[in-house]
mmCIF file of C-alpha atoms and ligand atoms in Angstrom:
data_model
loop_
_atom_site.group_PDB
_atom_site.id
_atom_site.type_symbol
_atom_site.label_atom_id
_atom_site.label_comp_id
_atom_site.label_asym_id
_atom_site.label_seq_id
_atom_site.Cartn_x
_atom_site.Cartn_y
_atom_site.Cartn_z
ATOM 1 C CA MET A 1 105.914 118.724 91.221
ATOM 2 C CA LEU A 2 108.935 116.615 93.139
ATOM 3 C CA MET A 3 110.902 115.202 90.193
ATOM 4 C CA LYS A 4 113.956 113.541 90.584
ATOM 5 C CA LYS A 5 117.332 112.807 88.288
ATOM 6 C CA ILE A 6 116.771 110.025 85.277
ATOM 7 C CA SER A 7 120.120 108.752 84.094
ATOM 8 C CA ARG A 8 120.404 109.791 80.946
ATOM 9 C CA ARG A 9 121.118 106.184 79.638
ATOM 10 C CA SER A 10 117.453 105.183 80.605
ATOM 11 C CA PHE A 11 115.990 108.000 79.679
ATOM 12 C CA LEU A 12 116.887 107.404 76.370
ATOM 13 C CA ALA A 13 116.554 103.870 76.323
ATOM 14 C CA ALA A 14 112.934 104.246 77.080
ATOM 15 C CA MET A 15 112.341 107.239 74.569
ATOM 16 C CA ALA A 16 114.009 104.971 71.977
ATOM 17 C CA VAL A 17 111.036 102.515 73.167
ATOM 18 C CA LEU A 18 108.833 105.121 72.712
ATOM 19 C CA ALA A 19 109.409 106.418 69.675
ATOM 20 C CA ALA A 20 109.892 102.994 67.931
ATOM 21 C CA SER A 21 106.167 102.693 68.789
ATOM 22 C CA GLY A 22 105.470 105.420 67.314
ATOM 23 C CA LEU A 23 105.076 107.587 70.369
ATOM 24 C CA SER A 24 107.673 109.926 71.048
ATOM 25 C CA GLY A 25 105.956 112.652 72.859
ATOM 26 C CA CYS A 26 103.584 113.087 75.892
ATOM 27 C CA ALA A 27 99.642 111.863 75.119
ATOM 28 C CA GLY A 28 100.441 109.655 71.844
ATOM 29 C CA SER A 29 98.051 108.804 69.662
ATOM 30 C CA ALA A 30 98.762 106.334 67.394
ATOM 31 C CA ASP A 31 98.623 105.978 63.147
ATOM 32 C CA ASN A 32 94.621 105.128 63.426
ATOM 33 C CA GLY A 33 93.844 107.957 65.702
ATOM 34 C CA LEU A 34 93.364 106.282 69.331
ATOM 35 C CA GLN A 35 94.559 107.502 72.419
ATOM 36 C CA ILE A 36 97.614 105.064 73.536
ATOM 37 C CA ILE A 37 97.462 103.907 77.040
ATOM 38 C CA ARG A 38 101.301 103.535 78.036
ATOM 39 C CA ILE A 39 101.812 101.030 80.735
ATOM 40 C CA GLY A 40 104.842 100.242 81.980
ATOM 41 C CA HIS A 41 106.124 97.590 85.085
ATOM 42 C CA ASN A 42 109.036 95.707 86.125
ATOM 43 C CA GLN A 43 108.000 91.935 86.332
ATOM 44 C CA SER A 44 108.516 89.198 83.440
ATOM 45 C CA THR A 45 105.260 88.581 81.197
ATOM 46 C CA ASN A 46 105.089 85.502 83.106
ATOM 47 C CA HIS A 47 104.312 87.532 86.742
ATOM 48 C CA PRO A 48 100.963 88.458 87.710
ATOM 49 C CA THR A 49 101.334 91.669 87.451
ATOM 50 C CA HIS A 50 101.617 91.413 83.851
ATOM 51 C CA THR A 51 98.460 88.473 83.566
ATOM 52 C CA GLY A 52 96.300 91.477 85.607
ATOM 53 C CA LEU A 53 97.461 94.452 83.342
ATOM 54 C CA LEU A 54 96.399 92.126 80.180
ATOM 55 C CA ALA A 55 92.952 91.706 81.431
ATOM 56 C CA PHE A 56 93.145 95.554 81.604
ATOM 57 C CA GLU A 57 94.124 95.944 78.351
ATOM 58 C CA SER A 58 91.411 93.509 77.082
ATOM 59 C CA PHE A 59 88.450 94.902 79.210
ATOM 60 C CA ILE A 60 89.531 98.807 78.571
ATOM 61 C CA GLU A 61 89.532 98.295 74.670
ATOM 62 C CA GLU A 62 86.703 96.215 75.162
ATOM 63 C CA LYS A 63 84.476 99.187 76.321
ATOM 64 C CA LEU A 64 86.889 102.218 75.039
ATOM 65 C CA GLY A 65 88.468 100.691 71.971
ATOM 66 C CA ASP A 66 87.103 103.530 69.822
ATOM 67 C CA LYS A 67 89.492 106.224 71.903
ATOM 68 C CA TYR A 68 92.191 103.802 73.371
ATOM 69 C CA ASP A 69 94.846 101.755 72.519
ATOM 70 C CA VAL A 70 96.346 100.125 75.316
ATOM 71 C CA GLN A 71 100.530 99.113 75.457
ATOM 72 C CA ILE A 72 101.966 97.184 78.037
ATOM 73 C CA PHE A 73 105.972 97.603 78.522
ATOM 74 C CA PRO A 74 107.119 94.728 81.047
ATOM 75 C CA SER A 75 110.814 94.363 82.105
ATOM 76 C CA GLU A 76 112.010 97.500 82.715
ATOM 77 C CA LEU A 77 111.459 98.377 78.737
ATOM 78 C CA LEU A 78 110.773 101.906 79.721
ATOM 79 C CA GLY A 79 113.602 102.095 82.567
ATOM 80 C CA SER A 80 114.025 101.451 86.525
ATOM 81 C CA GLN A 81 110.637 101.773 88.678
ATOM 82 C CA ASN A 82 111.961 105.036 89.981
ATOM 83 C CA GLU A 83 112.482 105.972 86.456
ATOM 84 C CA MET A 84 108.893 104.897 85.231
ATOM 85 C CA VAL A 85 107.537 107.050 87.976
ATOM 86 C CA GLN A 86 108.919 109.924 87.094
ATOM 87 C CA LEU A 87 108.067 109.513 83.169
ATOM 88 C CA THR A 88 104.757 108.769 84.893
ATOM 89 C CA GLN A 89 104.557 112.464 86.475
ATOM 90 C CA THR A 90 105.491 113.978 83.339
ATOM 91 C CA GLY A 91 102.643 112.210 81.257
ATOM 92 C CA ALA A 92 105.669 110.442 79.115
ATOM 93 C CA ILE A 93 103.847 107.412 79.708
ATOM 94 C CA THR A 94 100.049 106.916 80.960
ATOM 95 C CA PHE A 95 100.622 104.176 84.131
ATOM 96 C CA CYS A 96 103.398 102.559 85.882
ATOM 97 C CA VAL A 97 103.078 99.781 88.585
ATOM 98 C CA ALA A 98 105.936 100.925 91.769
ATOM 99 C CA SER A 99 106.879 99.314 94.942
ATOM 100 C CA ASN A 100 105.208 101.124 97.698
ATOM 101 C CA SER A 101 108.638 101.337 99.138
ATOM 102 C CA LEU A 102 109.533 103.913 96.270
ATOM 103 C CA LEU A 103 106.570 105.703 96.727
ATOM 104 C CA GLU A 104 107.506 107.180 100.043
ATOM 105 C CA THR A 105 110.074 109.388 98.710
ATOM 106 C CA PHE A 106 107.383 110.968 96.945
ATOM 107 C CA SER A 107 104.891 111.139 99.655
ATOM 108 C CA GLN A 108 105.581 110.302 103.157
ATOM 109 C CA ASN A 109 102.537 108.973 104.107
ATOM 110 C CA TYR A 110 103.857 105.438 102.010
ATOM 111 C CA THR A 111 105.863 104.954 104.419
ATOM 112 C CA LEU A 112 103.470 103.422 106.562
ATOM 113 C CA PHE A 113 103.054 100.426 104.212
ATOM 114 C CA ASN A 114 107.268 99.538 104.501
ATOM 115 C CA LEU A 115 106.927 99.059 108.095
ATOM 116 C CA PRO A 116 108.292 95.669 109.124
ATOM 117 C CA TYR A 117 105.965 93.532 110.685
ATOM 118 C CA LEU A 118 102.960 96.303 109.844
ATOM 119 C CA PHE A 119 100.334 93.179 109.281
ATOM 120 C CA SER A 120 100.148 89.955 111.258
ATOM 121 C CA SER A 121 98.978 87.890 108.225
ATOM 122 C CA ALA A 122 98.231 87.550 104.887
ATOM 123 C CA GLU A 123 94.495 88.135 105.679
ATOM 124 C CA ALA A 124 94.615 91.032 107.548
ATOM 125 C CA TYR A 125 97.135 92.902 104.705
ATOM 126 C CA HIS A 126 94.650 91.912 102.308
ATOM 127 C CA ALA A 127 91.476 93.160 104.524
ATOM 128 C CA ALA A 128 93.758 96.626 105.359
ATOM 129 C CA MET A 129 94.547 97.405 101.800
ATOM 130 C CA ASP A 130 90.764 96.520 100.459
ATOM 131 C CA ASP A 131 89.572 99.114 103.283
ATOM 132 C CA PRO A 132 89.427 102.798 101.376
ATOM 133 C CA GLU A 133 89.584 103.971 105.094
ATOM 134 C CA VAL A 134 93.201 102.583 105.339
ATOM 135 C CA VAL A 135 94.306 103.246 101.548
ATOM 136 C CA GLY A 136 92.404 106.505 100.655
ATOM 137 C CA PRO A 137 94.330 109.162 102.296
ATOM 138 C CA ILE A 138 97.560 107.535 101.421
ATOM 139 C CA PHE A 139 96.550 106.922 97.636
ATOM 140 C CA GLU A 140 94.767 110.449 97.441
ATOM 141 C CA SER A 141 98.344 111.923 98.910
ATOM 142 C CA THR A 142 100.514 111.889 95.793
ATOM 143 C CA LYS A 143 98.340 114.091 93.440
ATOM 144 C CA GLN A 144 100.383 116.510 94.781
ATOM 145 C CA ALA A 145 102.896 114.916 93.179
ATOM 146 C CA GLY A 146 101.660 114.389 89.721
ATOM 147 C CA PHE A 147 99.945 110.959 90.385
ATOM 148 C CA GLU A 148 97.089 109.352 91.148
ATOM 149 C CA ALA A 149 97.634 106.017 93.066
ATOM 150 C CA VAL A 150 94.825 103.500 91.313
ATOM 151 C CA THR A 151 94.919 100.524 92.965
ATOM 152 C CA TRP A 152 97.186 97.939 94.648
ATOM 153 C CA LEU A 153 98.843 94.751 93.724
ATOM 154 C CA ASP A 154 100.043 91.737 96.030
ATOM 155 C CA ALA A 155 103.753 91.469 95.859
ATOM 156 C CA GLY A 156 103.546 88.562 98.979
ATOM 157 C CA THR A 157 105.967 88.499 101.848
ATOM 158 C CA ARG A 158 109.536 89.667 101.425
ATOM 159 C CA ASN A 159 112.568 87.151 102.870
ATOM 160 C CA PHE A 160 116.043 87.086 102.987
ATOM 161 C CA TYR A 161 118.155 84.938 100.494
ATOM 162 C CA THR A 162 121.961 84.882 100.620
ATOM 163 C CA ILE A 163 124.978 83.493 98.290
ATOM 164 C CA LYS A 164 126.820 81.810 101.072
ATOM 165 C CA THR A 165 125.558 82.222 104.830
ATOM 166 C CA PRO A 166 122.290 80.579 105.718
ATOM 167 C CA ILE A 167 119.906 83.174 107.864
ATOM 168 C CA ASN A 168 118.998 80.853 110.722
ATOM 169 C CA THR A 169 119.253 83.742 113.013
ATOM 170 C CA LEU A 170 119.584 87.496 113.685
ATOM 171 C CA ALA A 171 123.130 86.920 114.391
ATOM 172 C CA ASP A 172 123.757 85.326 111.002
ATOM 173 C CA LEU A 173 122.778 88.729 109.234
ATOM 174 C CA LYS A 174 125.512 90.696 110.942
ATOM 175 C CA GLY A 175 127.493 92.778 108.792
ATOM 176 C CA LEU A 176 126.122 91.041 105.599
ATOM 177 C CA LYS A 177 125.739 93.330 102.531
ATOM 178 C CA ILE A 178 122.151 92.989 101.428
ATOM 179 C CA ARG A 179 120.343 94.794 98.831
ATOM 180 C CA VAL A 180 117.177 96.505 99.638
ATOM 181 C CA GLN A 181 114.861 98.759 97.550
ATOM 182 C CA GLN A 182 115.731 102.700 97.432
ATOM 183 C CA SER A 183 113.959 103.741 101.061
ATOM 184 C CA PRO A 184 114.889 105.258 103.573
ATOM 185 C CA THR A 185 112.718 102.939 105.715
ATOM 186 C CA ASN A 186 114.671 99.724 103.891
ATOM 187 C CA VAL A 187 117.771 101.218 104.936
ATOM 188 C CA ARG A 188 116.586 101.915 108.588
ATOM 189 C CA MET A 189 115.410 98.409 109.193
ATOM 190 C CA MET A 190 118.758 96.467 107.316
ATOM 191 C CA ASP A 191 120.374 98.958 110.151
ATOM 192 C CA LEU A 192 118.240 97.890 113.016
ATOM 193 C CA LEU A 193 118.517 93.953 111.935
ATOM 194 C CA GLY A 194 122.763 94.279 112.009
ATOM 195 C CA GLY A 195 123.285 94.237 108.122
ATOM 196 C CA SER A 196 124.945 96.169 105.947
ATOM 197 C CA ALA A 197 121.687 97.927 103.450
ATOM 198 C CA THR A 198 122.498 98.452 99.702
ATOM 199 C CA PRO A 199 119.962 100.271 98.328
ATOM 200 C CA MET A 200 119.519 99.641 94.068
ATOM 201 C CA GLY A 201 116.780 99.417 91.861
ATOM 202 C CA PHE A 202 115.650 95.567 91.096
ATOM 203 C CA GLY A 203 117.026 95.380 87.322
ATOM 204 C CA ASP A 204 120.624 95.720 88.736
ATOM 205 C CA VAL A 205 120.397 92.924 91.437
ATOM 206 C CA TYR A 206 121.089 89.998 89.680
ATOM 207 C CA THR A 207 124.167 90.994 88.122
ATOM 208 C CA ALA A 208 125.591 92.072 91.172
ATOM 209 C CA LEU A 209 124.520 89.077 93.158
ATOM 210 C CA GLN A 210 126.312 87.645 90.351
ATOM 211 C CA ALA A 211 129.629 89.173 90.767
ATOM 212 C CA GLN A 212 129.051 88.954 94.803
ATOM 213 C CA MET A 213 128.662 92.188 94.851
ATOM 214 C CA LEU A 214 126.250 90.978 97.432
ATOM 215 C CA ASP A 215 126.019 88.613 99.961
ATOM 216 C CA GLY A 216 121.816 88.133 99.328
ATOM 217 C CA ALA A 217 119.014 90.271 98.639
ATOM 218 C CA GLU A 218 115.190 89.889 100.289
ATOM 219 C CA ASN A 219 111.963 89.824 98.207
ATOM 220 C CA ASN A 220 109.224 87.436 97.925
ATOM 221 C CA GLU A 221 110.026 83.875 95.781
ATOM 222 C CA LEU A 222 108.980 84.900 92.260
ATOM 223 C CA ALA A 223 112.256 86.754 92.754
ATOM 224 C CA LEU A 224 114.371 83.151 92.943
ATOM 225 C CA THR A 225 112.773 82.335 89.610
ATOM 226 C CA ASP A 226 111.412 85.075 87.548
ATOM 227 C CA ASN A 227 114.478 86.913 88.035
ATOM 228 C CA GLY A 228 116.842 84.296 88.304
ATOM 229 C CA HIS A 229 117.869 85.397 91.662
ATOM 230 C CA GLY A 230 117.887 81.511 92.868
ATOM 231 C CA ASP A 231 120.153 80.716 90.682
ATOM 232 C CA VAL A 232 123.135 82.634 92.383
ATOM 233 C CA CYS A 233 121.536 82.654 96.331
ATOM 234 C CA LYS A 234 120.738 78.967 97.839
ATOM 235 C CA TYR A 235 119.272 79.534 101.160
ATOM 236 C CA TYR A 236 115.699 81.625 100.884
ATOM 237 C CA SER A 237 114.920 82.213 104.963
ATOM 238 C CA TYR A 238 111.288 82.982 105.746
ATOM 239 C CA THR A 239 111.969 85.719 108.123
ATOM 240 C CA MET A 240 108.564 87.467 106.885
ATOM 241 C CA HIS A 241 109.840 90.921 107.641
ATOM 242 C CA GLN A 242 107.184 92.768 105.070
ATOM 243 C CA MET A 243 104.554 92.784 103.076
ATOM 244 C CA ILE A 244 104.907 95.454 100.823
ATOM 245 C CA PRO A 245 102.081 96.449 98.173
ATOM 246 C CA ASP A 246 102.661 97.302 94.731
ATOM 247 C CA ILE A 247 100.697 100.525 93.476
ATOM 248 C CA LEU A 248 99.547 100.957 89.897
ATOM 249 C CA ILE A 249 99.555 104.863 89.275
ATOM 250 C CA GLY A 250 98.254 106.705 86.773
ATOM 251 C CA ASN A 251 99.255 110.241 85.341
ATOM 252 C CA LEU A 252 97.004 113.358 87.324
ATOM 253 C CA GLY A 253 96.706 115.273 83.953
ATOM 254 C CA PHE A 254 95.361 111.718 81.900
ATOM 255 C CA MET A 255 93.053 111.171 84.984
ATOM 256 C CA GLU A 256 91.428 114.088 85.482
ATOM 257 C CA ASP A 257 90.737 114.682 81.745
ATOM 258 C CA LEU A 258 88.386 111.617 81.351
ATOM 259 C CA SER A 259 84.490 111.773 81.708
ATOM 260 C CA ALA A 260 82.807 110.522 84.728
ATOM 261 C CA GLU A 261 81.529 107.681 82.503
ATOM 262 C CA GLU A 262 85.083 106.753 81.530
ATOM 263 C CA ARG A 263 86.403 106.990 84.831
ATOM 264 C CA ALA A 264 83.579 104.555 85.892
ATOM 265 C CA ILE A 265 84.875 102.273 83.364
ATOM 266 C CA PHE A 266 88.470 102.623 84.306
ATOM 267 C CA ASP A 267 87.659 102.033 88.172
ATOM 268 C CA GLU A 268 85.870 98.889 86.985
ATOM 269 C CA GLY A 269 89.378 97.929 85.110
ATOM 270 C CA PHE A 270 91.826 98.946 87.870
ATOM 271 C CA GLU A 271 89.195 96.300 89.734
ATOM 272 C CA ILE A 272 90.122 93.652 87.707
ATOM 273 C CA VAL A 273 93.556 93.936 87.140
ATOM 274 C CA ASN A 274 93.711 93.959 91.437
ATOM 275 C CA GLN A 275 91.382 90.941 91.306
ATOM 276 C CA THR A 276 93.178 88.954 88.379
ATOM 277 C CA GLN A 277 96.843 89.715 89.887
ATOM 278 C CA ARG A 278 95.685 88.699 93.313
ATOM 279 C CA ASP A 279 94.284 85.693 91.987
ATOM 280 C CA ALA A 280 97.001 85.068 89.860
ATOM 281 C CA TRP A 281 99.537 84.944 92.790
ATOM 282 C CA GLY A 282 98.850 82.000 95.247
ATOM 283 C CA ASP A 283 99.700 79.516 92.737
ATOM 284 C CA ALA A 284 102.422 81.659 91.257
ATOM 285 C CA VAL A 285 104.509 81.554 94.935
ATOM 286 C CA GLU A 286 103.607 77.871 94.848
ATOM 287 C CA ALA A 287 105.135 77.158 91.254
ATOM 288 C CA ALA A 288 108.028 79.434 92.277
ATOM 289 C CA LYS A 289 108.728 77.288 95.460
ATOM 290 C CA ASP A 290 108.903 74.192 93.485
ATOM 291 C CA LYS A 291 110.750 75.650 90.748
ATOM 292 C CA ALA A 292 113.354 77.012 93.207
ATOM 293 C CA GLN A 293 113.392 74.151 95.407
ATOM 294 C CA ASN A 294 113.774 71.221 92.649
ATOM 295 C CA GLU A 295 115.497 72.923 89.961
ATOM 296 C CA GLN A 296 117.599 75.663 91.104
ATOM 297 C CA GLY A 297 118.584 73.957 94.447
ATOM 298 C CA VAL A 298 117.310 76.543 96.533
ATOM 299 C CA ASN A 299 116.976 75.513 100.384
ATOM 300 C CA PHE A 300 113.732 77.140 102.319
ATOM 301 C CA ILE A 301 114.853 77.995 105.801
ATOM 302 C CA TYR A 302 112.264 78.651 108.494
ATOM 303 C CA PRO A 303 114.150 80.587 111.588
ATOM 304 C CA ASP A 304 112.026 81.910 114.639
ATOM 305 C CA ILE A 305 110.964 85.196 113.662
ATOM 306 C CA THR A 306 110.688 86.902 117.074
ATOM 307 C CA PRO A 307 114.038 88.312 117.122
ATOM 308 C CA PHE A 308 113.585 89.939 114.317
ATOM 309 C CA GLN A 309 110.569 91.216 114.881
ATOM 310 C CA GLU A 310 111.677 92.815 118.293
ATOM 311 C CA ALA A 311 115.176 94.436 116.351
ATOM 312 C CA VAL A 312 112.671 96.661 114.433
ATOM 313 C CA ALA A 313 109.857 97.202 116.828
ATOM 314 C CA PRO A 314 110.904 100.530 117.382
ATOM 315 C CA MET A 315 110.219 101.538 114.017
ATOM 316 C CA HIS A 316 106.590 101.683 114.463
ATOM 317 C CA GLU A 317 107.160 104.086 117.387
ATOM 318 C CA GLU A 318 109.314 106.232 115.238
ATOM 319 C CA MET A 319 107.083 106.637 112.296
ATOM 320 C CA LEU A 320 103.964 107.105 114.851
ATOM 321 C CA ALA A 321 105.970 109.890 116.075
ATOM 322 C CA GLN A 322 107.624 111.524 113.229
ATOM 323 C CA TYR A 323 104.181 111.221 111.222
ATOM 324 C CA PRO A 324 101.273 111.693 113.785
ATOM 325 C CA ASP A 325 98.805 112.232 110.590
ATOM 326 C CA LEU A 326 99.072 108.424 110.616
ATOM 327 C CA ALA A 327 97.916 107.417 113.613
ATOM 328 C CA PRO A 328 94.047 106.483 113.262
ATOM 329 C CA ILE A 329 95.109 104.423 110.014
ATOM 330 C CA TYR A 330 97.782 102.618 111.670
ATOM 331 C CA GLU A 331 95.157 101.952 114.566
ATOM 332 C CA ARG A 332 92.980 100.197 111.882
ATOM 333 C CA ILE A 333 94.960 98.388 110.794
ATOM 334 C CA GLN A 334 95.595 97.049 114.510
ATOM 335 C CA ALA A 335 92.026 95.977 114.365
ATOM 336 C CA TYR A 336 92.731 93.883 111.100
ATOM 337 C CA ASN A 337 95.699 92.579 112.706
ATOM 338 C CA ALA A 338 93.463 91.188 115.841
ATOM 339 C CA GLU A 339 90.598 89.870 113.915
ATOM 340 C CA TYR A 340 93.002 88.115 111.339
ATOM 341 C CA GLU A 341 95.590 86.652 113.607
ATOM 342 C CA ALA A 342 98.751 85.136 112.087
HETATM 343 C C1 GCU B 1 109.277 93.005 94.193
HETATM 344 C C2 GCU B 1 107.985 93.778 93.879
HETATM 345 C C3 GCU B 1 108.638 95.201 92.875
HETATM 346 C C4 GCU B 1 109.562 95.424 93.264
HETATM 347 C C5 GCU B 1 110.683 94.813 93.857
HETATM 348 C C6 GCU B 1 112.150 94.930 94.381
HETATM 349 O O1 GCU B 1 109.328 91.883 92.525
HETATM 350 O O2 GCU B 1 106.827 93.197 93.006
HETATM 351 O O3 GCU B 1 107.503 95.939 92.720
HETATM 352 O O4 GCU B 1 110.509 96.384 92.568
HETATM 353 O O5 GCU B 1 110.268 93.845 94.562
HETATM 354 O O6 GCU B 1 112.357 94.528 95.392
HETATM 355 O O7 GCU B 1 112.189 95.830 93.435
#
């Protein structure tokens, strides 16, 4: 099992939360004898992901409430995403939401969905992510790392946002220190775009922006409002460079211990998280744009994206050369791109 180092501070913080909820060991059970299902994520309670997970909680407790108690821990209460993935590997927590970006360091197959400009439109992205022949082999591949990917969640389109320098052209990115997610693909992308990649966990970005240790970051619109990044960064530029899904992952031991009947109910629950989160996404983005523009004073910029696309285009060939097994899935995505053009 591939394990990474969890910082002592975060581990202790996570354990304190788990202990406070009466659950310091693995596979916790509550005083009432119910088995606790702990789900961690790094978004606020306003975020569509939290709404989706609340729907999951209601559904599982309605169907299997005599056996399970679902508890959701938002806002990095259980640690950063990287740390939550490791807690899910060991079974200290049952599920967590992780960006696909981070999962590429647990299984290289996930690299595919992190490629810049992989999908031609949101429709192509959704159709591909809904296709078991696209996601199946990728989701299966983290079982060797002790967890199973059970569904995907929308995380919109990633765009650059900056404190002082509006990104109107590719040249504007040159030399800027931009926070990226901790993945080799994102570092390579920034190198090709001419910026200086600064990988860090999501929860540290606000402080780093505020201290001007960064010139900017990149994310969907909700980061401006929900995470306050729009308080510091006043230029949001629609480079639309990535559509990176979030993935709900479950501890493999837990998943394998479910009976066939329970598994069918959980599968229905995963579908409910996906649909509820997706249904809430569009309105959440609109509300975030409105608030960013009217309350935070963020300027939205619509650059010509062709030079950005051209700069990172070699990454597609590089990925196919490095991971030839992913070629059939890549081709299947191209068929969706042709069907649902930008
Ligand atoms: C998005 C995504 C998160 C991720 C974050 C990041 O908010 O939904 O899963 O952690 O981006 O940039 O780290």
